Tab-separated table of C-alpha atoms in Angstrom:
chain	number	residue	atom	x	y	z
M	1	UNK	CA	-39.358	102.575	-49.115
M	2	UNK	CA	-38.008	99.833	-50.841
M	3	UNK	CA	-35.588	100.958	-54.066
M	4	UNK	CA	-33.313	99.684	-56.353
M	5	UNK	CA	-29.824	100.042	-57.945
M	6	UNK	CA	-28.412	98.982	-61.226
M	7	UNK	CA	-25.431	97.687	-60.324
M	8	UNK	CA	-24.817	96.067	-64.092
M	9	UNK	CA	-26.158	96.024	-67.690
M	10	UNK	CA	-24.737	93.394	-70.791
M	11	UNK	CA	-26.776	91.883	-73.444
M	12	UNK	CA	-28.844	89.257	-71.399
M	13	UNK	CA	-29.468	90.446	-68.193
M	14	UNK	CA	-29.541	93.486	-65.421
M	15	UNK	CA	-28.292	92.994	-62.098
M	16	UNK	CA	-29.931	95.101	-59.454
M	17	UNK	CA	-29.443	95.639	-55.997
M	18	UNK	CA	-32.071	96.051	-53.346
M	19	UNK	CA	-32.298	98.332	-50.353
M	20	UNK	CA	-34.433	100.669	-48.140
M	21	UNK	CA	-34.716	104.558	-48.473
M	22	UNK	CA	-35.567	105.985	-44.934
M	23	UNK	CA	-35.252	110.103	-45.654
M	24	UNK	CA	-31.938	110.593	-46.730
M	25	UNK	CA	-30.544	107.286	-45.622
M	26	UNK	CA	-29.943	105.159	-48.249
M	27	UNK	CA	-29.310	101.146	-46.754
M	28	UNK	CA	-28.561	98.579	-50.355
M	29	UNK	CA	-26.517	95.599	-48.560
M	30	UNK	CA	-24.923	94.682	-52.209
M	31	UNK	CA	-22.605	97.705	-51.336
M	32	UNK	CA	-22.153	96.593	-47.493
M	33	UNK	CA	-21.028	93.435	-48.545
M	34	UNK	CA	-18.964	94.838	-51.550
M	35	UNK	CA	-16.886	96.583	-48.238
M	36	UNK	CA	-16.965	94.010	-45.904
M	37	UNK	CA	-15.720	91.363	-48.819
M	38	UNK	CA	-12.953	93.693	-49.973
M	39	UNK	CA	-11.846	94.264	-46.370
M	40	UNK	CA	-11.894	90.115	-45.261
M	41	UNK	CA	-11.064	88.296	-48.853
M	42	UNK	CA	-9.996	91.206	-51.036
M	43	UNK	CA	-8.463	88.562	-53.221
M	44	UNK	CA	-11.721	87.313	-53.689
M	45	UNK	CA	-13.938	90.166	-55.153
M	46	UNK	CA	-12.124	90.288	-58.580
M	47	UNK	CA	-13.522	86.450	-58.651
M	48	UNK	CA	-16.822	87.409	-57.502
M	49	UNK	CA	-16.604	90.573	-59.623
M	50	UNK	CA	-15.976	87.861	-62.826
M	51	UNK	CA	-18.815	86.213	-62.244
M	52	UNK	CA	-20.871	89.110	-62.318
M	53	UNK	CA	-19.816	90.236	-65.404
M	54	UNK	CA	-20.262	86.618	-66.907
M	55	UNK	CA	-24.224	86.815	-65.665
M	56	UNK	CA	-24.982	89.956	-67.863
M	57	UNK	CA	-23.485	88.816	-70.555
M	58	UNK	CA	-24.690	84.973	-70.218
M	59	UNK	CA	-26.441	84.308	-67.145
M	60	UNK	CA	-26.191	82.750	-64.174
M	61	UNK	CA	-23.769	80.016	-64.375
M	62	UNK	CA	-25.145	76.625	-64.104
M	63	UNK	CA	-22.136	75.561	-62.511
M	64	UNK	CA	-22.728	74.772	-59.042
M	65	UNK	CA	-18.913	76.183	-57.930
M	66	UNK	CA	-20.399	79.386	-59.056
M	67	UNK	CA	-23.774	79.596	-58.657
M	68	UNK	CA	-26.201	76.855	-56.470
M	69	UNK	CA	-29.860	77.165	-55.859
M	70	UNK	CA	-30.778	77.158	-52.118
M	71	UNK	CA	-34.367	77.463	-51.020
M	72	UNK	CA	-37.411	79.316	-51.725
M	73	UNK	CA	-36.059	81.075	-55.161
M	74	UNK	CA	-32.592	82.230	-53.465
M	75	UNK	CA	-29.758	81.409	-55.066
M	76	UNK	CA	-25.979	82.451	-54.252
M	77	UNK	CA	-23.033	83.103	-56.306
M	78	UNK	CA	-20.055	81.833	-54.748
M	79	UNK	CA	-16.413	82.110	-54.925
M	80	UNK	CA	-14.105	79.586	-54.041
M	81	UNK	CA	-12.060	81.140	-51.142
M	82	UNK	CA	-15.358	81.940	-49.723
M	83	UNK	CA	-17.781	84.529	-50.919
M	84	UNK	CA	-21.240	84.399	-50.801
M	85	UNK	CA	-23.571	86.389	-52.854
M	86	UNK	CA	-27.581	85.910	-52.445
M	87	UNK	CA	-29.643	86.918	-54.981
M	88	UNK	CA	-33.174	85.835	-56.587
M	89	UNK	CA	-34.706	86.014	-60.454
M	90	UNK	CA	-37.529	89.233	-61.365
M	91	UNK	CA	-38.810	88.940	-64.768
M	92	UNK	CA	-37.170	89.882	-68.247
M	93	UNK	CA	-33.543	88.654	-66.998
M	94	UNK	CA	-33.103	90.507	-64.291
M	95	UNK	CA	-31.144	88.976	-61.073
M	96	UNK	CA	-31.742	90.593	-58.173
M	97	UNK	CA	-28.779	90.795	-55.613
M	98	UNK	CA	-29.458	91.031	-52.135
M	99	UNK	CA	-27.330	90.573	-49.038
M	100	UNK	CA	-23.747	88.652	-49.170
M	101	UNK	CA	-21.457	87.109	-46.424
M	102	UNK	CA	-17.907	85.206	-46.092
M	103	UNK	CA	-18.410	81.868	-45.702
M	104	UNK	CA	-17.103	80.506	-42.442
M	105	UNK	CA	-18.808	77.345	-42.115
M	106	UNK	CA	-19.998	74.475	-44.211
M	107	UNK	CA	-24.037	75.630	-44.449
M	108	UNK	CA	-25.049	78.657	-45.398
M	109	UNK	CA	-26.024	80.926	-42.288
M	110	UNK	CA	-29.881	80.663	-41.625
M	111	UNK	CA	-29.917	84.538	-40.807
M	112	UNK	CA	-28.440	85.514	-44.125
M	113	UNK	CA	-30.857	83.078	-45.954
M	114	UNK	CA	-34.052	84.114	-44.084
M	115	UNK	CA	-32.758	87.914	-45.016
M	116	UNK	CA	-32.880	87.350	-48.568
M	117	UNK	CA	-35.867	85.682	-48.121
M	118	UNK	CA	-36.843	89.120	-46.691
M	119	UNK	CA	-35.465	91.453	-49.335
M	120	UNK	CA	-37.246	89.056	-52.138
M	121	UNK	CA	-40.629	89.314	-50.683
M	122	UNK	CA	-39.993	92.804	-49.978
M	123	UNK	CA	-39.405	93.311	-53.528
M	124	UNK	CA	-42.191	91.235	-55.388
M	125	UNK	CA	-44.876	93.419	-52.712
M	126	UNK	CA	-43.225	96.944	-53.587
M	127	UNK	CA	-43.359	96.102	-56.862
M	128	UNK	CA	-47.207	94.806	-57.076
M	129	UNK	CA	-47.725	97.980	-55.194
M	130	UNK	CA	-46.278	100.085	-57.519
M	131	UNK	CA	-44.009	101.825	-54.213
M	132	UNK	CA	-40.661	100.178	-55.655
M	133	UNK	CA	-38.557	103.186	-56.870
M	134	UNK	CA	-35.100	103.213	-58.899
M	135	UNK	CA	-31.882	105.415	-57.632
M	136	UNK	CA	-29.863	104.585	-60.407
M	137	UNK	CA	-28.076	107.485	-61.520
M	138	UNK	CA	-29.118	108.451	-65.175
């Protein structure tokens, strides 16, 4: 099953995370990348972490050392020691965050690209079926 996590609220917009819900096992990559990039660049999350907080309140940044368009409605957020951040638009402001990385080359890796290509498609279908389900805590 395909759910959701609010990971943010501010005036403008919602970030959510998306993941899978198999039994008890709850899988949202946001929060395995949230790990992984405090681990590897833990200088770098606060940055990340500001940017974030500047979408809800704002939006997405139209600069492109914080936020570039990449292919097929996926956009990443991006620090500049190196985080990565893939996420896609739903309706009524809300970004949808999916899977992250640090960057170690130039391009961005086609297996993290094609993933949130995944998780977005994923999404829009759970949702038109009516089987996408929020965990948010209340």
């Amino acid at each position: 099953m395909v759910v959701t996590y609010q990971i943010n609220q501010g005036a403008h917009f919602r970030l959510i995370a998306i993941g899978t819900q198999e039994d008890e096992k709850i899988n949202l990559p946001y929060f395995e990348f949230q790990q992984e990039a405090l681990h590897r660049a833990p200088k770098e999350w606060p940055k990340l972490v500001r940017i974030l907080d500047y979408v809800v309140e704002a939006g997405p940044p139209k600069d492109a050392e914080k936020s570039k368009q990449l292919r097929e409605g996926i956009f990443e957020f991006r620090t500049k020691g190196g985080l990565r951040l893939l996420w896609f638009y739903d309706e009524c402001r809300v970004v949808i965050c999916t899977n992250g990385y640090v960057k170690q080359s130039q391009k961005t890796p086609p297996q993290q690209l094609n993933e949130a290509i995944q998780w977005k498609n994923r999404y829009f279908e759970a949702k038109q079926t009516g089987k996408l389900r929020d965990i948010t805590p209340k």
